[in-house]
Short mmCIF file of C-alpha atoms in Angstrom, two decimals:
data_model
loop_
_atom_site.label_atom_id
_atom_site.label_comp_id
_atom_site.label_asym_id
_atom_site.label_seq_id
_atom_site.Cartn_x
_atom_site.Cartn_y
_atom_site.Cartn_z
CA MET O 1 11.56 19.55 42.40
CA SER O 2 12.97 23.04 42.83
CA LEU O 3 12.45 25.65 40.16
CA PRO O 4 15.40 27.72 38.88
CA TRP O 5 14.07 30.87 40.52
CA ASP O 6 13.49 29.30 43.94
CA THR O 7 17.02 30.18 45.05
CA PRO O 8 17.68 33.95 45.22
CA VAL O 9 20.46 35.03 42.87
CA ALA O 10 23.07 37.25 44.48
CA HIS O 11 23.68 40.39 42.45
CA PRO O 12 27.13 42.01 42.19
CA HIS O 13 25.57 45.34 43.18
CA HIS O 14 24.56 44.13 46.65
CA ARG O 15 26.91 46.52 48.42
CA HIS O 16 24.81 48.18 51.06
CA GLY O 17 25.30 51.86 51.75
CA TRP O 18 25.32 53.49 48.32
CA TRP O 19 21.79 54.79 48.74
CA TRP O 20 22.49 56.91 51.84
CA LYS O 21 25.88 58.02 50.52
CA THR O 22 24.17 59.26 47.36
CA LEU O 23 21.54 61.01 49.47
CA VAL O 24 24.18 62.86 51.50
CA VAL O 25 26.31 63.85 48.50
CA GLY O 26 23.25 64.87 46.49
CA PHE O 27 21.94 67.02 49.33
CA VAL O 28 25.30 68.81 49.59
CA LEU O 29 25.32 69.45 45.83
CA TRP O 30 21.73 70.77 46.03
CA VAL O 31 22.69 73.21 48.82
CA VAL O 32 25.81 74.34 46.96
CA THR O 33 23.75 74.94 43.81
CA ILE O 34 21.29 77.07 45.77
CA ILE O 35 24.11 79.15 47.29
CA VAL O 36 25.74 79.72 43.90
CA THR O 37 22.38 80.61 42.31
CA VAL O 38 21.58 83.17 45.01
CA SER O 39 25.05 84.70 45.00
CA THR O 40 25.35 84.97 41.20
CA GLN O 41 21.64 85.50 40.39
CA ASN O 42 22.17 83.09 37.50
CA THR O 43 18.72 81.80 36.52
CA ASN O 44 20.32 79.17 34.27
CA LEU O 45 20.92 77.16 37.45
CA VAL O 46 17.23 76.97 38.36
CA PRO O 47 16.62 73.81 36.27
CA THR O 48 19.54 72.18 38.11
CA ILE O 49 17.90 72.97 41.44
CA ILE O 50 14.60 71.54 40.19
CA LEU O 51 16.18 68.33 38.91
CA LEU O 52 18.37 67.76 41.97
CA GLY O 53 15.61 68.52 44.45
CA SER O 54 12.95 66.49 42.65
CA PHE O 55 14.99 63.40 41.77
CA LEU O 56 17.36 63.03 44.73
CA VAL O 57 15.08 61.20 47.18
CA PRO O 58 13.21 59.12 44.55
CA PHE O 59 16.46 58.00 42.90
CA THR O 60 17.84 57.16 46.34
CA VAL O 61 14.86 54.80 46.68
CA VAL O 62 15.96 53.10 43.45
CA LEU O 63 19.49 52.60 44.82
CA PHE O 64 17.97 51.20 48.01
CA VAL O 65 16.01 48.70 45.89
CA ILE O 66 19.02 47.80 43.71
CA GLU O 67 20.98 46.80 46.80
CA ARG O 68 18.22 44.46 47.98
CA VAL O 69 16.53 42.96 44.92
CA THR O 70 17.22 39.33 43.97
CA GLY O 71 16.30 36.90 41.20
CA THR O 72 16.06 37.86 37.54
CA VAL O 73 15.67 41.61 38.06
CA SER O 74 18.66 43.50 36.64
CA THR O 75 19.90 46.96 37.50
CA MET O 76 19.02 48.16 34.00
CA GLN O 77 15.45 46.92 34.40
CA LEU O 78 15.06 48.88 37.63
CA VAL O 79 16.54 52.07 36.17
CA THR O 80 14.29 51.67 33.11
CA ALA O 81 11.27 51.12 35.34
CA PHE O 82 12.14 54.30 37.22
CA PHE O 83 12.50 56.59 34.20
CA VAL O 84 10.14 55.05 31.64
CA GLY O 85 7.57 54.10 34.27
CA GLY O 86 7.72 57.57 35.77
CA ILE O 87 7.30 59.36 32.43
CA LEU O 88 4.50 57.10 31.18
CA GLY O 89 2.85 57.29 34.59
CA VAL O 90 2.57 61.08 34.70
CA LEU O 91 1.57 61.22 31.02
CA GLY O 92 -1.14 58.60 31.44
CA ALA O 93 -2.44 60.17 34.64
CA SER O 94 -2.49 63.61 33.01
CA LEU O 95 -4.55 62.35 30.06
CA LEU O 96 -7.04 60.48 32.26
CA GLU O 97 -7.41 63.40 34.68
CA ALA O 98 -7.77 66.12 32.02
CA ASP O 99 -11.58 66.24 32.04
CA LEU O 100 -12.23 65.63 35.74
CA GLU O 101 -14.50 68.14 37.47
CA GLN O 102 -13.34 70.01 40.55
CA GLY O 103 -14.71 68.93 43.91
CA LEU O 104 -13.85 66.95 47.03
CA SER O 105 -14.49 63.70 45.17
CA LEU O 106 -11.82 64.72 42.65
CA TYR O 107 -9.08 63.60 45.03
CA LEU O 108 -10.55 60.12 45.32
CA VAL O 109 -10.91 59.80 41.55
CA VAL O 110 -7.31 60.97 41.07
CA GLY O 111 -6.18 58.33 43.55
CA PHE O 112 -7.89 55.57 41.58
CA VAL O 113 -6.59 56.89 38.24
CA GLU O 114 -2.96 57.28 39.27
CA GLU O 115 -2.81 53.96 41.10
CA PHE O 116 -4.39 52.26 38.07
CA VAL O 117 -1.71 53.70 35.77
CA LYS O 118 1.10 52.65 38.11
CA GLY O 119 -0.52 49.23 38.55
CA VAL O 120 -0.57 48.63 34.79
CA LEU O 121 3.09 49.63 34.55
CA LEU O 122 3.89 47.33 37.46
CA VAL O 123 2.30 44.38 35.65
CA VAL O 124 4.13 45.15 32.40
CA VAL O 125 7.53 45.60 34.05
CA GLY O 126 7.14 42.64 36.39
CA TRP O 127 5.58 40.18 33.92
CA ARG O 128 8.73 38.05 33.56
CA VAL O 129 10.34 38.84 36.90
CA GLN O 130 11.30 35.80 38.99
CA PRO O 131 10.89 34.99 41.78
CA LYS O 132 7.46 36.47 42.27
CA THR O 133 7.41 37.16 46.00
CA ALA O 134 5.81 39.88 48.09
CA ARG O 135 9.22 41.37 48.85
CA GLN O 136 10.18 41.50 45.17
CA GLY O 137 6.84 43.11 44.33
CA ALA O 138 7.22 45.73 47.04
CA LEU O 139 10.69 46.67 45.81
CA LEU O 140 9.64 46.88 42.16
CA GLY O 141 6.49 48.81 43.07
CA ALA O 142 8.56 51.26 45.12
CA THR O 143 10.79 51.85 42.07
CA ILE O 144 7.86 52.68 39.77
CA GLY O 145 6.28 54.86 42.47
CA ALA O 146 9.59 56.68 42.91
CA GLY O 147 9.76 57.45 39.19
CA PHE O 148 6.22 58.81 39.23
CA ALA O 149 7.01 60.93 42.31
CA ALA O 150 10.21 62.34 40.77
CA PHE O 151 8.63 63.61 37.54
CA GLU O 152 5.51 64.84 39.33
CA SER O 153 7.62 66.74 41.88
CA ALA O 154 9.61 68.37 39.07
CA GLY O 155 6.34 69.66 37.61
CA TYR O 156 5.16 71.04 40.95
CA ALA O 157 8.54 72.68 41.56
CA PHE O 158 8.46 74.32 38.12
CA ASN O 159 4.96 75.70 38.72
CA ALA O 160 6.01 77.01 42.13
CA ALA O 161 9.03 78.77 40.65
CA ILE O 162 7.26 80.56 37.78
CA THR O 163 5.21 83.58 38.92
CA ALA O 164 4.03 86.85 37.40
CA ARG O 165 6.88 88.61 39.26
CA GLY O 166 9.52 86.26 37.92
CA ILE O 167 11.19 83.25 39.52
CA ASP O 168 10.16 82.65 43.12
CA LEU O 169 13.13 80.71 44.49
CA ALA O 170 11.74 80.52 48.04
CA SER O 171 8.50 78.91 46.87
CA LEU O 172 10.47 76.51 44.67
CA LEU O 173 12.68 75.37 47.55
CA GLN O 174 9.74 75.01 49.93
CA THR O 175 7.89 72.83 47.44
CA GLU O 176 10.92 70.63 46.83
CA VAL O 177 11.67 70.14 50.53
CA VAL O 178 8.09 69.21 51.40
CA ARG O 179 7.70 66.79 48.51
CA ALA O 180 11.14 65.24 49.09
CA VAL O 181 10.35 64.55 52.75
CA LEU O 182 6.94 63.06 51.90
CA ALA O 183 8.05 61.08 48.82
CA PRO O 184 8.79 57.77 50.64
CA VAL O 185 5.32 57.71 52.23
CA GLY O 186 3.45 58.85 49.13
CA HIS O 187 3.64 57.30 45.67
CA VAL O 188 6.49 55.01 46.72
CA LEU O 189 4.49 53.51 49.59
CA TRP O 190 1.21 53.06 47.70
CA THR O 191 2.78 51.23 44.75
CA ALA O 192 4.94 49.14 47.09
CA VAL O 193 1.79 47.88 48.83
CA LEU O 194 0.14 47.08 45.51
CA GLY O 195 3.26 45.32 44.24
CA ALA O 196 3.62 43.29 47.43
CA VAL O 197 0.08 41.93 47.16
CA LEU O 198 0.21 41.38 43.38
CA PHE O 199 3.49 39.45 43.55
CA GLY O 200 2.68 37.77 46.86
CA ALA O 201 -0.52 36.31 45.44
CA SER O 202 1.58 34.80 42.62
CA THR O 203 4.33 33.29 44.78
CA GLY O 204 5.76 30.14 43.21
CA ARG O 205 4.25 30.83 39.79
CA ALA O 206 5.88 31.94 36.55
CA ARG O 207 3.02 34.33 35.74
CA PHE O 208 0.72 36.55 37.75
CA ARG O 209 -2.17 34.86 39.50
CA TRP O 210 -5.29 36.98 39.22
CA SER O 211 -7.37 36.87 42.38
CA TRP O 212 -9.23 39.12 44.81
CA PRO O 213 -6.30 40.26 47.01
CA PRO O 214 -4.67 42.47 44.29
CA ILE O 215 -8.06 44.09 43.54
CA VAL O 216 -8.67 44.77 47.23
CA ALA O 217 -5.13 46.17 47.53
CA TYR O 218 -5.74 48.47 44.56
CA VAL O 219 -8.90 49.85 46.19
CA VAL O 220 -7.16 50.32 49.55
CA VAL O 221 -4.12 52.18 48.18
CA SER O 222 -6.35 54.30 45.91
CA VAL O 223 -8.48 55.38 48.88
CA LEU O 224 -5.37 56.12 50.97
CA HIS O 225 -3.96 58.09 48.02
CA GLY O 226 -7.19 60.05 47.74
CA LEU O 227 -7.23 60.82 51.47
CA TRP O 228 -3.60 61.93 51.24
CA ASP O 229 -4.38 64.39 48.43
CA ALA O 230 -7.59 65.61 50.09
CA ASN O 231 -5.89 66.16 53.43
CA GLY O 232 -5.39 69.88 52.83
CA THR O 233 -9.08 70.46 52.10
CA ILE O 234 -10.14 68.26 55.02
CA ALA O 235 -7.77 70.11 57.37
CA THR O 236 -9.22 73.46 56.30
CA LEU O 237 -12.81 72.31 56.90
CA VAL O 238 -11.90 70.86 60.30
CA ALA O 239 -10.11 74.07 61.29
CA PHE O 240 -13.13 76.24 60.50
CA ILE O 241 -15.49 73.87 62.31
CA VAL O 242 -13.29 73.70 65.43
CA SER O 243 -12.66 77.46 65.55
CA GLY O 244 -16.27 78.39 64.85
CA VAL O 245 -15.24 80.83 62.10
CA PRO O 246 -17.74 80.84 59.20
CA LEU O 247 -16.45 79.65 55.83
CA GLN O 248 -17.60 82.93 54.29
CA ALA O 249 -14.60 84.56 55.95
CA THR O 250 -12.36 83.07 53.26
CA GLN O 251 -14.11 85.14 50.60
CA SER O 252 -13.40 88.44 52.42
CA GLY O 253 -9.86 87.42 53.31
CA MET O 254 -10.55 87.92 57.04
CA VAL O 255 -9.25 84.57 58.27
CA PRO O 256 -7.79 84.68 61.79
CA ALA O 257 -4.21 83.52 62.23
CA ALA O 258 -5.43 80.94 64.74
CA VAL O 259 -7.34 79.17 61.96
CA ASN O 260 -4.19 78.89 59.87
CA GLY O 261 -2.41 77.35 62.83
CA ILE O 262 -5.16 74.76 63.26
CA VAL O 263 -5.05 73.98 59.54
CA THR O 264 -1.32 73.30 59.69
CA THR O 265 -1.66 71.09 62.77
CA VAL O 266 -4.56 69.06 61.39
CA TYR O 267 -2.79 68.75 58.03
CA VAL O 268 0.39 67.32 59.58
CA VAL O 269 -1.57 64.98 61.85
CA GLY O 270 -3.69 63.80 58.91
CA LEU O 271 -0.64 63.02 56.78
CA GLY O 272 0.88 61.17 59.71
CA ILE O 273 -2.22 59.03 60.20
CA VAL O 274 -2.52 58.11 56.52
CA SER O 275 1.21 57.33 56.37
CA LEU O 276 1.07 55.09 59.44
CA ILE O 277 -1.89 53.22 57.98
CA GLY O 278 0.00 52.70 54.71
CA VAL O 279 3.16 51.52 56.46
CA GLY O 280 1.11 49.21 58.66
CA VAL O 281 -0.61 47.71 55.63
CA LEU O 282 2.73 47.13 53.87
CA VAL O 283 4.31 45.50 56.92
CA GLY O 284 1.22 43.34 57.44
CA VAL O 285 1.20 42.21 53.81
CA LEU O 286 4.90 41.31 53.80
CA ARG O 287 4.55 39.42 57.08
CA HIS O 288 1.47 37.57 55.86
CA TYR O 289 3.07 36.27 52.68
CA ARG O 290 6.37 35.50 54.41
CA GLU O 291 4.64 33.35 57.02
CA ARG O 292 2.52 31.66 54.36
CA THR O 293 5.56 30.54 52.37
CA GLN O 294 7.51 29.26 55.38
CA GLU O 295 7.19 25.55 56.09
CA PRO O 296 7.20 24.39 59.71
CA SER O 297 10.48 22.79 60.63
CA ALA O 298 11.12 20.10 63.19
CA PRO O 299 12.58 21.20 66.54
CA VAL O 300 16.34 20.99 66.87
CA GLY O 301 17.50 17.56 68.00
CA TRP O 302 14.52 15.63 66.64
CA ASP O 303 15.31 12.70 64.38
CA THR O 304 13.10 13.00 61.30
CA THR O 305 14.81 10.23 59.33
CA PRO O 306 12.28 7.62 58.16
CA GLY O 307 12.70 4.25 59.82
CA PRO O 308 10.83 1.22 61.09
CA GLU O 309 7.95 1.79 63.45
CA ARG O 310 8.67 1.38 67.14
CA LEU O 311 6.54 -1.06 69.04
CA PRO O 312 5.21 0.07 72.38
#
């Protein structure tokens, strides 16, 4: 007996290409806004730069998901998950992280806190979603992660822009470019992995199936998240160790330029390694659950119709 959600429902919005078209047009508008702001010195346009730069890539992820999602998920649900999930995510993470003490372990704790908040939102939003498959979970998780990334990036861009000397447009743009480039392999990737495992473990069920795989996935993505955030500190420590320059040099401000070069190199390599691990985990999870749900089929040309037994 087949269940009503076994057959994917084609959505009218499955017209591939809107996501990259939006990305191109949005990037052009962002550049034009920057040019007009610089030429007119109109600070009223700064919020427009912040919103465009912070939301362009994450919202493009949502359009990418809308063009590929199936089943009972509607476009409105995805847009709601993006905005409401993003707002509640940054608010919840901010409250839980308010009293955390500074230190290297802070990054790991932040990873567990933020992934917990996004995980709760993922469960709430996806409670009635059908079908529950790893692919559906990855897409919905990517949407919630994109919302979190968008609002968080807007906050970082605002802080970069406001200085004691006034608005620092160069720092604002640098922050937006870096976070936009890294957005797909940051919050989006971590929550996609968690969603893939959570939904994949519940394949064929109307409700979530609580088991060990989602818990293990939560721990893995939280650790990867923590390593991602701590990468700057780790890169600095590695640079000083490799160069032989004592850490006390940072207090006097006498840090050789060579150390800064090593820091940048190690930082980029570290982000690349963590990103590749995350992508590898996501691909492995999707492949695992896809193979588990596929039934072996008879080779072409074989007659599988029941009939009387043949005597030797």
